[in-house]
CSV table of C-alpha atoms and ligand atoms in Angstrom, one decimal:
chain,number,residue,atom,x,y,z
D,3,MET,CA,0.0,0.0,0.0
D,4,LEU,CA,2.9,2.3,0.2
D,5,PRO,CA,2.5,3.7,-3.3
D,6,PHE,CA,-0.9,5.0,-2.3
D,7,ALA,CA,0.3,6.9,0.7
D,8,SER,CA,0.8,10.0,-1.3
D,9,CYS,CA,-2.9,10.8,-1.0
D,10,LEU,CA,-3.2,10.9,2.7
D,11,PRO,CA,-1.2,12.2,5.7
D,12,GLY,CA,0.4,9.4,7.6
D,13,SER,CA,-1.7,9.7,10.6
D,14,LEU,CA,-4.9,9.5,8.6
D,15,LEU,CA,-3.7,6.5,6.9
D,16,LEU,CA,-3.7,4.6,10.1
D,17,TRP,CA,-7.1,6.1,10.9
D,18,ALA,CA,-8.5,4.9,7.7
D,19,LEU,CA,-7.2,1.5,8.3
D,20,LEU,CA,-8.8,1.4,11.7
D,21,LEU,CA,-12.2,2.3,10.2
D,22,LEU,CA,-11.9,-0.5,7.7
D,23,LEU,CA,-11.2,-2.9,10.5
D,24,LEU,CA,-14.4,-1.8,12.2
D,25,GLY,CA,-16.4,-3.4,9.5
D,26,ALA,CA,-16.3,-1.4,6.4
D,27,ALA,CA,-16.0,-3.3,3.2
D,28,SER,CA,-13.9,-1.9,0.4
D,29,PRO,CA,-16.1,-0.5,-2.3
D,30,GLN,CA,-13.1,0.0,-4.6
D,31,ASP,CA,-12.4,-2.6,-7.2
D,32,SER,CA,-8.6,-2.8,-7.0
D,33,GLU,CA,-8.5,-4.6,-10.3
D,34,GLU,CA,-9.0,-1.3,-12.2
D,35,PRO,CA,-5.8,-1.3,-14.2
D,36,ASP,CA,-5.3,2.4,-15.0
D,37,SER,CA,-4.3,5.5,-13.1
D,38,TYR,CA,-7.5,5.8,-11.2
D,39,THR,CA,-6.2,3.3,-8.7
D,40,GLU,CA,-3.8,5.8,-7.2
D,41,CYS,CA,-6.1,6.5,-4.1
D,42,THR,CA,-6.2,4.4,-1.0
D,43,ASP,CA,-9.3,2.7,0.2
D,44,GLY,CA,-12.2,5.0,1.0
D,45,TYR,CA,-11.0,7.6,-1.5
D,46,GLU,CA,-11.5,8.0,-5.2
D,47,TRP,CA,-9.6,10.1,-7.7
D,48,ASP,CA,-11.1,13.4,-8.7
D,49,PRO,CA,-9.7,14.4,-12.1
D,50,ASP,CA,-11.1,17.9,-11.6
D,51,SER,CA,-9.2,18.7,-8.5
D,52,GLN,CA,-6.4,16.2,-9.2
D,53,HIS,CA,-6.9,14.9,-5.6
D,54,CYS,CA,-8.1,11.9,-3.9
D,55,ARG,CA,-11.7,12.5,-2.7
D,56,ASP,CA,-13.4,10.9,0.2
D,57,VAL,CA,-16.1,8.4,-0.8
D,58,ASN,CA,-19.3,8.7,1.2
D,59,GLU,CA,-19.7,5.1,2.0
D,60,CYS,CA,-23.0,5.8,3.8
D,61,LEU,CA,-24.5,6.6,0.4
D,62,THR,CA,-22.7,4.2,-1.7
D,63,ILE,CA,-22.8,1.1,0.4
D,64,PRO,CA,-26.3,-0.3,1.0
D,65,GLU,CA,-26.9,-1.0,4.6
D,66,ALA,CA,-23.5,0.2,5.6
D,67,CYS,CA,-24.6,0.1,9.2
D,68,LYS,CA,-27.0,-2.4,10.6
D,69,GLY,CA,-29.8,-2.3,13.2
D,70,GLU,CA,-30.0,0.8,15.3
D,71,MET,CA,-26.6,2.1,14.2
D,72,LYS,CA,-26.3,5.2,12.1
D,73,CYS,CA,-23.8,5.7,9.4
D,74,ILE,CA,-21.4,8.6,9.7
D,75,ASN,CA,-19.2,9.1,6.7
D,76,HIS,CA,-15.6,10.1,7.5
D,77,TYR,CA,-12.4,10.6,5.7
D,78,GLY,CA,-11.4,7.4,4.1
D,79,GLY,CA,-14.1,5.4,5.7
D,80,TYR,CA,-17.3,5.6,7.8
D,81,LEU,CA,-18.5,5.1,11.3
D,82,CYS,CA,-21.4,3.2,12.7
D,83,LEU,CA,-22.5,4.7,15.9
D,84,PRO,CA,-25.6,4.5,18.2
D,85,ARG,CA,-28.2,6.9,17.0
D,86,SER,CA,-28.0,8.9,20.2
D,87,ALA,CA,-24.3,9.6,19.8
D,88,ALA,CA,-23.3,13.2,19.0
D,89,VAL,CA,-20.7,13.6,16.4
D,90,ILE,CA,-18.8,16.7,15.3
D,91,ASN,CA,-19.7,16.4,11.7
D,92,ASP,CA,-17.3,17.9,9.3
D,93,LEU,CA,-18.8,17.8,5.9
D,94,HIS,CA,-16.9,20.6,4.5
D,95,GLY,CA,-15.1,18.3,2.3
D,96,GLU,CA,-11.6,18.8,1.2
D,97,GLY,CA,-8.5,19.4,3.2
D,98,PRO,CA,-7.4,18.1,6.5
D,99,PRO,CA,-10.2,17.7,9.0
D,100,PRO,CA,-10.2,19.7,12.2
D,101,PRO,CA,-9.1,17.9,15.3
D,102,VAL,CA,-11.7,15.3,16.0
D,103,PRO,CA,-12.2,13.5,19.2
D,104,PRO,CA,-10.7,10.1,19.1
D,105,ALA,CA,-13.0,7.7,17.6
D,106,GLN,CA,-12.8,5.4,20.5
D,107,HIS,CA,-14.3,8.2,22.6
D,108,PRO,CA,-16.8,10.1,20.6
D,109,ASN,CA,-17.8,13.5,22.1
D,110,PRO,CA,-20.7,12.8,24.3
D,111,CYS,CA,-21.5,16.6,24.6
D,112,PRO,CA,-23.9,18.7,22.5
D,113,PRO,CA,-22.5,20.7,19.7
D,114,GLY,CA,-20.3,23.5,21.0
D,115,TYR,CA,-19.4,21.7,24.2
D,116,GLU,CA,-16.6,19.4,25.0
D,117,PRO,CA,-16.0,17.2,28.0
D,118,ASP,CA,-13.5,18.2,30.6
D,119,GLU,CA,-11.4,15.9,32.8
D,120,GLN,CA,-14.5,15.3,35.0
D,121,GLU,CA,-16.4,14.2,31.9
D,122,SER,CA,-18.8,17.2,32.2
D,123,CYS,CA,-19.6,19.3,29.2
D,124,VAL,CA,-18.0,22.8,29.0
D,125,ASP,CA,-18.5,25.4,26.4
D,126,VAL,CA,-15.9,25.5,23.6
D,127,ASP,CA,-14.6,29.0,23.1
D,128,GLU,CA,-14.6,28.9,19.3
D,129,CYS,CA,-13.3,32.5,19.2
D,130,ALA,CA,-10.2,31.8,21.3
D,131,GLN,CA,-9.5,28.5,19.6
D,132,ALA,CA,-9.8,29.9,16.1
D,133,LEU,CA,-12.6,27.5,15.4
D,134,HIS,CA,-14.8,30.3,14.0
D,135,ASP,CA,-15.3,31.5,10.4
D,136,CYS,CA,-15.7,35.2,11.2
D,137,ARG,CA,-14.1,37.5,8.6
D,138,PRO,CA,-11.2,39.7,9.6
D,139,SER,CA,-13.6,42.6,9.4
D,140,GLN,CA,-15.9,40.9,12.0
D,141,GLN,CA,-15.7,40.4,15.7
D,142,CYS,CA,-16.1,36.9,17.1
D,143,HIS,CA,-18.3,36.6,20.2
D,144,ASN,CA,-18.3,33.3,22.0
D,145,LEU,CA,-21.7,32.1,23.1
D,146,PRO,CA,-22.8,29.1,25.2
D,147,GLY,CA,-22.6,26.3,22.7
D,148,SER,CA,-21.8,28.5,19.7
D,149,TYR,CA,-20.4,31.8,18.6
D,150,GLN,CA,-21.5,34.9,16.8
D,151,CYS,CA,-19.8,37.0,14.1
D,152,THR,CA,-20.8,40.7,14.7
D,153,CYS,CA,-19.7,44.0,13.3
D,154,PRO,CA,-17.9,46.5,15.4
D,155,ASP,CA,-19.8,49.7,16.4
D,156,GLY,CA,-20.1,52.0,13.5
D,157,TYR,CA,-20.0,49.1,11.0
D,158,ARG,CA,-22.8,47.3,9.3
D,159,LYS,CA,-22.9,43.9,7.7
D,160,ILE,CA,-23.3,44.0,4.0
D,161,GLY,CA,-23.0,40.5,2.6
D,162,PRO,CA,-20.3,38.7,4.5
D,163,GLU,CA,-18.3,41.8,5.3
D,164,CYS,CA,-18.6,44.6,7.8
D,165,VAL,CA,-18.7,48.0,6.1
D,166,ASP,CA,-18.2,51.4,7.8
D,167,ILE,CA,-21.5,53.2,8.3
D,168,ASP,CA,-21.4,56.7,6.8
D,169,GLU,CA,-23.1,58.4,9.7
D,170,CYS,CA,-22.8,61.7,7.9
D,171,ARG,CA,-25.6,60.6,5.6
D,172,TYR,CA,-28.0,60.8,8.6
D,173,ARG,CA,-27.4,64.5,9.4
D,174,TYR,CA,-26.2,64.0,12.9
D,175,CYS,CA,-24.2,67.2,12.8
D,176,GLN,CA,-25.6,70.7,12.8
D,177,HIS,CA,-22.8,72.1,10.6
D,178,ARG,CA,-20.3,69.7,9.1
D,179,CYS,CA,-19.8,66.0,9.4
D,180,VAL,CA,-16.6,64.0,8.9
D,181,ASN,CA,-17.0,60.3,8.6
D,182,LEU,CA,-14.4,58.2,10.2
D,183,PRO,CA,-13.8,54.4,10.2
D,184,GLY,CA,-16.4,53.2,12.7
D,185,SER,CA,-17.5,56.6,13.8
D,186,PHE,CA,-17.9,60.2,12.8
D,187,ARG,CA,-17.0,63.7,14.0
D,188,CYS,CA,-19.0,66.9,13.8
D,189,GLN,CA,-17.2,70.1,13.0
D,190,CYS,CA,-18.5,73.7,13.2
D,191,GLU,CA,-18.1,76.7,10.9
D,192,PRO,CA,-15.6,79.3,12.0
D,193,GLY,CA,-17.0,81.3,14.9
D,194,PHE,CA,-18.8,78.3,16.4
D,195,GLN,CA,-17.7,75.4,18.5
D,196,LEU,CA,-19.1,72.0,19.3
D,197,GLY,CA,-21.8,72.0,21.9
D,198,PRO,CA,-21.8,69.6,24.9
D,199,ASN,CA,-23.6,67.0,22.8
D,200,ASN,CA,-20.7,67.1,20.2
D,201,ARG,CA,-23.2,67.6,17.4
D,202,SER,CA,-24.7,71.0,17.7
D,203,CYS,CA,-22.6,74.2,17.2
D,204,VAL,CA,-22.8,77.1,19.6
D,205,ASP,CA,-21.6,80.6,19.0
D,206,VAL,CA,-18.1,81.4,20.2
D,207,ASN,CA,-17.8,84.6,22.1
D,208,GLU,CA,-14.6,85.8,20.4
D,209,CYS,CA,-14.6,88.8,22.6
D,210,ASP,CA,-14.0,86.6,25.6
D,211,MET,CA,-11.4,84.6,23.8
D,212,GLY,CA,-9.0,87.3,22.8
D,213,ALA,CA,-10.5,88.7,19.6
D,214,PRO,CA,-8.0,91.1,18.1
D,215,CYS,CA,-10.0,94.2,18.5
D,216,GLU,CA,-7.9,97.2,19.5
D,217,GLN,CA,-10.6,99.0,21.4
D,218,ARG,CA,-14.1,97.6,21.6
D,219,CYS,CA,-15.4,94.1,20.7
D,220,PHE,CA,-19.0,93.1,20.1
D,221,ASN,CA,-19.8,89.4,19.9
D,222,SER,CA,-22.4,88.4,17.3
D,223,TYR,CA,-23.8,85.2,16.0
D,224,GLY,CA,-20.9,83.4,14.4
D,225,THR,CA,-18.6,86.3,14.4
D,226,PHE,CA,-17.6,89.5,16.2
D,227,LEU,CA,-17.2,93.2,15.4
D,228,CYS,CA,-14.6,95.6,16.4
D,229,ARG,CA,-15.6,99.2,17.2
D,230,CYS,CA,-13.7,102.2,18.3
D,231,HIS,CA,-14.1,104.7,21.0
D,232,GLN,CA,-15.4,108.1,20.2
D,233,GLY,CA,-12.8,110.1,18.3
D,234,TYR,CA,-11.4,107.0,16.6
D,235,GLU,CA,-12.4,105.3,13.4
D,236,LEU,CA,-12.0,101.7,12.5
D,237,HIS,CA,-9.1,100.9,10.3
D,238,ARG,CA,-9.7,99.0,7.0
D,239,ASP,CA,-8.3,95.8,8.7
D,240,GLY,CA,-11.5,95.9,10.9
D,241,PHE,CA,-9.5,95.5,14.1
D,242,SER,CA,-7.4,98.6,14.8
D,243,CYS,CA,-8.6,102.1,15.4
D,244,ASN,CA,-7.2,105.2,14.0
D,245,ASP,CA,-7.4,108.6,15.6
D,246,ILE,CA,-9.7,110.9,13.9
D,247,ASP,CA,-8.2,114.3,13.2
D,248,GLU,CA,-11.2,116.3,14.1
D,249,CYS,CA,-9.4,119.5,13.5
D,250,SER,CA,-9.1,118.7,9.8
D,251,TYR,CA,-12.9,118.3,9.5
D,252,SER,CA,-13.8,121.9,10.2
D,253,SER,CA,-12.1,125.2,10.8
D,254,TYR,CA,-15.1,126.2,13.0
D,255,LEU,CA,-14.5,123.6,15.7
D,256,CYS,CA,-12.4,126.1,17.6
D,257,GLN,CA,-12.5,129.8,17.7
D,258,TYR,CA,-8.8,130.1,17.7
D,259,ARG,CA,-6.7,127.0,17.4
D,260,CYS,CA,-7.6,123.3,17.2
D,261,VAL,CA,-5.2,120.8,18.6
D,262,ASN,CA,-5.8,117.2,17.7
D,263,GLU,CA,-5.2,114.6,20.4
D,264,PRO,CA,-5.6,110.8,20.5
D,265,GLY,CA,-9.4,110.3,20.5
D,266,ARG,CA,-10.3,113.9,20.9
D,267,PHE,CA,-9.4,117.4,20.1
D,268,SER,CA,-9.0,120.6,22.2
D,269,CYS,CA,-9.3,124.3,21.5
D,270,HIS,CA,-6.6,126.6,22.5
D,271,CYS,CA,-6.7,130.4,23.0
D,272,PRO,CA,-4.1,133.0,22.5
D,273,GLN,CA,-2.4,134.7,25.4
D,274,GLY,CA,-4.8,137.0,27.3
D,275,TYR,CA,-7.8,134.8,26.6
D,276,GLN,CA,-9.4,131.9,28.3
D,277,LEU,CA,-11.4,129.1,26.9
D,278,LEU,CA,-15.1,129.5,27.1
D,279,ALA,CA,-17.5,126.6,26.5
D,280,THR,CA,-14.7,124.4,25.0
D,281,ARG,CA,-14.4,126.2,21.7
D,282,LEU,CA,-14.7,130.0,22.3
D,283,CYS,CA,-12.0,132.3,23.6
D,284,GLN,CA,-12.9,135.0,26.0
D,285,ASP,CA,-10.7,137.9,26.9
D,286,ILE,CA,-9.3,137.7,30.4
D,287,ASP,CA,-10.1,140.9,32.2
D,288,GLU,CA,-6.8,141.2,34.0
D,289,CYS,CA,-7.9,144.4,35.7
D,290,GLU,CA,-10.9,142.6,37.1
D,291,SER,CA,-9.2,139.4,38.0
D,292,GLY,CA,-6.3,141.2,39.7
D,293,ALA,CA,-3.7,139.6,37.4
D,294,HIS,CA,-2.3,143.0,36.5
D,295,GLN,CA,0.9,144.7,37.5
D,296,CYS,CA,-0.4,148.3,37.7
D,297,SER,CA,0.9,150.4,40.6
D,298,GLU,CA,-1.1,152.4,43.1
D,299,ALA,CA,-0.7,155.6,41.0
D,300,GLN,CA,-2.0,153.8,37.9
D,301,THR,CA,-5.3,152.8,36.6
D,302,CYS,CA,-5.6,149.4,34.9
D,303,VAL,CA,-7.3,149.4,31.6
D,304,ASN,CA,-8.4,146.1,30.1
D,305,PHE,CA,-8.5,145.5,26.4
D,306,TYR,CA,-8.9,142.5,24.1
D,307,GLY,CA,-5.9,140.3,24.7
D,308,GLY,CA,-4.2,142.4,27.4
D,309,TYR,CA,-4.3,145.4,29.6
D,310,ARG,CA,-2.6,148.7,30.1
D,311,CYS,CA,-1.5,150.6,33.1
D,312,VAL,CA,-2.2,154.3,32.7
D,313,ASP,CA,-1.2,157.1,35.0
D,314,THR,CA,-4.2,158.0,37.0
D,315,ASN,CA,-3.1,161.7,36.7
D,316,ARG,CA,-2.9,162.3,33.0
D,317,CYS,CA,-3.5,166.0,33.2
D,318,VAL,CA,-0.8,168.1,31.4
D,319,GLU,CA,-0.2,171.8,32.1
D,320,PRO,CA,-2.2,174.0,32.0
D,321,TYR,CA,-4.8,171.4,32.8
D,322,VAL,CA,-5.4,170.4,36.3
D,323,GLN,CA,-7.0,167.2,37.5
D,324,VAL,CA,-10.4,167.5,39.0
D,325,SER,CA,-11.3,163.8,39.1
D,326,ASP,CA,-9.9,160.4,38.2
D,327,ASN,CA,-10.2,160.9,34.4
D,328,ARG,CA,-11.1,164.6,34.1
D,329,CYS,CA,-8.7,167.5,33.5
D,330,LEU,CA,-9.8,171.1,33.5
D,331,CYS,CA,-8.2,174.1,32.0
D,332,PRO,CA,-9.0,176.9,34.5
D,333,ALA,CA,-10.6,179.9,32.7
D,334,SER,CA,-8.5,182.1,34.9
D,335,ASN,CA,-5.4,180.8,33.1
D,336,PRO,CA,-4.7,182.8,30.0
D,337,LEU,CA,-3.2,179.7,28.3
D,338,CYS,CA,-6.6,178.1,28.5
D,339,ARG,CA,-8.4,180.8,26.3
D,340,GLU,CA,-8.0,178.8,23.1
D,341,GLN,CA,-8.1,175.4,24.7
D,342,PRO,CA,-10.9,173.0,25.3
D,343,SER,CA,-12.2,173.7,28.8
D,344,SER,CA,-12.0,170.1,29.8
D,345,ILE,CA,-10.5,166.9,28.7
D,346,VAL,CA,-12.0,163.7,29.8
D,347,HIS,CA,-10.1,160.4,29.4
D,348,ARG,CA,-11.9,157.3,28.3
D,349,TYR,CA,-10.7,153.9,27.1
D,350,MET,CA,-12.4,151.3,25.0
D,351,THR,CA,-11.4,148.2,23.1
D,352,ILE,CA,-12.7,146.7,19.9
D,353,THR,CA,-11.9,143.5,18.1
D,354,SER,CA,-10.2,143.2,14.7
D,355,GLU,CA,-12.1,143.0,11.4
D,356,ARG,CA,-15.4,144.3,12.7
D,357,SER,CA,-18.0,144.7,10.0
D,358,VAL,CA,-18.5,148.3,9.2
D,359,PRO,CA,-20.0,150.8,9.7
D,360,ALA,CA,-20.1,149.9,13.3
D,361,ASP,CA,-21.3,152.2,16.1
D,362,VAL,CA,-18.5,152.0,18.7
D,363,PHE,CA,-19.0,154.8,21.2
D,364,GLN,CA,-21.8,157.1,22.1
D,365,ILE,CA,-20.9,160.7,23.3
D,366,GLN,CA,-23.4,162.3,25.6
D,367,ALA,CA,-23.3,165.9,26.8
D,368,THR,CA,-23.3,165.8,30.6
D,369,SER,CA,-24.7,169.3,31.2
D,370,VAL,CA,-27.2,171.0,28.9
D,371,TYR,CA,-27.6,174.7,28.8
D,372,PRO,CA,-31.0,175.9,27.8
D,373,GLY,CA,-31.0,177.2,24.3
D,374,ALA,CA,-27.5,175.8,23.6
D,375,TYR,CA,-26.6,173.8,20.6
D,376,ASN,CA,-24.0,171.1,20.8
D,377,ALA,CA,-21.9,170.0,17.8
D,378,PHE,CA,-19.6,167.0,17.8
D,379,GLN,CA,-16.4,166.3,15.8
D,380,ILE,CA,-13.3,164.3,15.8
D,381,ARG,CA,-10.6,166.8,16.5
D,382,ALA,CA,-7.5,164.6,16.5
D,383,GLY,CA,-6.3,161.0,16.0
D,384,ASN,CA,-8.3,160.2,12.9
D,385,SER,CA,-5.8,160.9,10.1
D,386,GLN,CA,-6.7,157.8,8.2
D,387,GLY,CA,-10.4,158.5,8.4
D,388,ASP,CA,-11.1,155.2,10.1
D,389,PHE,CA,-13.9,156.8,12.2
D,390,TYR,CA,-16.6,159.4,11.7
D,391,ILE,CA,-19.2,161.1,14.0
D,392,ARG,CA,-22.9,160.6,13.5
D,393,GLN,CA,-24.8,163.3,15.4
D,394,ILE,CA,-27.9,161.9,17.0
D,395,ASN,CA,-29.2,165.1,18.6
D,396,ASN,CA,-28.1,168.3,20.4
D,397,VAL,CA,-26.7,166.3,23.2
D,398,SER,CA,-25.4,163.1,21.8
D,399,ALA,CA,-23.5,161.6,19.0
D,400,MET,CA,-22.2,158.3,17.9
D,401,LEU,CA,-18.6,157.5,17.0
D,402,VAL,CA,-18.7,155.2,14.0
D,403,LEU,CA,-16.0,152.9,12.8
D,404,ALA,CA,-15.8,153.4,9.1
D,405,ARG,CA,-13.3,150.8,8.0
D,406,PRO,CA,-12.4,147.3,9.1
D,407,VAL,CA,-9.3,147.7,11.2
D,408,THR,CA,-6.8,145.0,12.2
D,409,GLY,CA,-5.1,145.0,15.5
D,410,PRO,CA,-3.1,145.1,17.5
D,411,ARG,CA,-3.5,148.8,17.2
D,412,GLU,CA,-4.3,151.8,19.3
D,413,TYR,CA,-6.1,155.0,18.4
D,414,VAL,CA,-6.2,158.1,20.6
D,415,LEU,CA,-9.2,160.1,19.4
D,416,ASP,CA,-10.1,163.6,20.6
D,417,LEU,CA,-13.8,163.9,20.3
D,418,GLU,CA,-14.8,167.5,20.7
D,419,MET,CA,-18.1,168.8,21.7
D,420,VAL,CA,-18.6,172.4,20.9
D,421,THR,CA,-21.5,174.1,22.8
D,422,MET,CA,-22.9,177.2,21.2
D,423,ASN,CA,-25.5,179.6,22.4
D,424,SER,CA,-26.1,182.3,19.7
D,425,LEU,CA,-28.2,184.4,22.0
D,426,MET,CA,-25.6,184.7,24.6
D,427,SER,CA,-22.6,184.6,22.0
D,428,TYR,CA,-21.3,181.7,24.0
D,429,ARG,CA,-19.0,179.1,22.7
D,430,ALA,CA,-17.4,176.4,24.7
D,431,SER,CA,-15.4,173.3,23.8
D,432,SER,CA,-14.8,170.1,25.7
D,433,VAL,CA,-12.8,167.1,24.6
D,434,LEU,CA,-13.3,163.4,25.3
D,435,ARG,CA,-10.0,161.8,24.7
D,436,LEU,CA,-10.9,158.3,23.8
D,437,THR,CA,-8.2,155.6,23.5
D,438,VAL,CA,-9.4,152.7,21.3
D,439,PHE,CA,-7.4,149.5,21.6
D,440,VAL,CA,-8.0,147.2,18.7
D,441,GLY,CA,-7.3,143.6,19.7
D,442,ALA,CA,-5.3,141.3,17.5
D,443,TYR,CA,-8.2,138.9,16.9
D,444,THR,CA,-11.8,139.0,15.9
D,445,PHE,CA,-12.8,137.9,19.3
C,990,NAG,C1,-17.8,64.9,23.3
C,990,NAG,O1,-16.5,64.6,22.9
C,990,NAG,C2,-15.6,64.6,24.0
C,990,NAG,C3,-14.2,64.5,23.4
C,990,NAG,O2,-14.2,63.7,22.3
C,990,NAG,C4,-15.9,63.5,24.9
C,990,NAG,O3,-15.1,63.5,26.0
C,990,NAG,C5,-17.4,63.7,25.4
C,990,NAG,O4,-17.8,62.7,26.2
C,990,NAG,C6,-18.3,63.8,24.3
C,990,NAG,N1,-19.6,64.2,24.8
C,990,NAG,C7,-20.7,63.6,24.3
C,990,NAG,C8,-22.0,64.1,24.9
C,990,NAG,O5,-20.7,62.8,23.5
C,991,NAG,C1,-31.4,171.6,20.4
C,991,NAG,O1,-31.2,172.7,19.5
C,991,NAG,C2,-32.3,173.4,19.1
C,991,NAG,C3,-31.9,174.4,18.1
C,991,NAG,O2,-31.3,173.8,17.0
C,991,NAG,C4,-33.0,174.0,20.3
C,991,NAG,O3,-34.1,174.6,19.9
C,991,NAG,C5,-33.3,172.9,21.3
C,991,NAG,O4,-33.8,173.5,22.5
C,991,NAG,C6,-32.0,172.2,21.7
C,991,NAG,N1,-32.5,171.1,22.5
C,991,NAG,C7,-31.7,170.8,23.6
C,991,NAG,C8,-32.3,169.6,24.4
C,991,NAG,O5,-30.8,171.3,23.9
């Protein structure tokens, strides 16, 4: 029989012989002279697979087992066993059979169980012993008496294989979904972050998370906005703030000088002025405020942008002082015959560039003689004709500025009032010496 051994592993050869001894009759007619006789007993040559194939004696041999015995085909032979006996039946055909309990001691346990040393049936862990047919993509789960091939979480069985479930098809995510092998991940648009359920997206408060706003930050749904403090404007980049040069917007913001500052502007006034209501300049009355340097013998005269200390006694011979600003030429003095009988000193101030004609000073006769007529004229100090007199009535007249004048400048005008009484052939002249300070500015 040695030439036939090529069909079977050596251990099975012995096994097949044992089966034959148990009562199997050879179905093979060994007298067949040709190449089909290459298989050992219990096998036949399969020209398709070019292998020896087990012969199912239970089918080919009539009454292979007798009485209450059942026929169990096996590799190279068959078994006759009591009908109650359980047999691990491997009908898968070709190839070496899995480990089979020795024939002398057939497994007395139900399928999926095997006897232990105490002859009680214990579950076979098919998964651990590689006795399962789960695909590599599947997971093997041992069960009492059997096992189960299942798909991991996130996989679904399609045909024999486990295939990743594309969870993204089921709209689990509020914004964006990324399918992963066995799972998925939700992602949010910029400006949002995943909520606690990992699916919905909640607005990110960028302002609390260091948004790059230079000054003010406003969170809004999905984004944020930068704003600037008053006096600044948002740069094109949307984040930084540029100072607004308010002074360049309008020349009327400040009466005198506008100074731009970060986020604001301020108005400045020339010397001698103080700021009034943030944009106007108001002359400081140094005489009133006491900020002057005039001596006891002097009188302080305020004007636009400054002040002047004048001698309280301004009377020049032959005039004598009769009051603070009044000088008289005594009629008893012959030098006074052709002179105005009195000179009264007055001071006033006007701004530059006044619109003209402008009434600037009203002269009023202090004493009126019945039947007298008063005439007013500018006696001195008006060589340029910048002023004229408009007589109002016998006793009063108005000094009118005729031309716009620009300071700083100073006029000393002698305004003469000539009183006449034709009945009494009386003529008298008195002078009001008016000093007009023109400030440097229009305010
Ligand atoms: C969300 O995802 C985080 C990190 O992956 C995880 O720790 C957390 O349990 C998840 N929350 C929920 C509700 O799934
Ligand atoms: C004004 O002068 C007129 C004469 O021109 C005279 O009649 C009149 O009384 C004078 N009035 C006053 C208030 O001096």
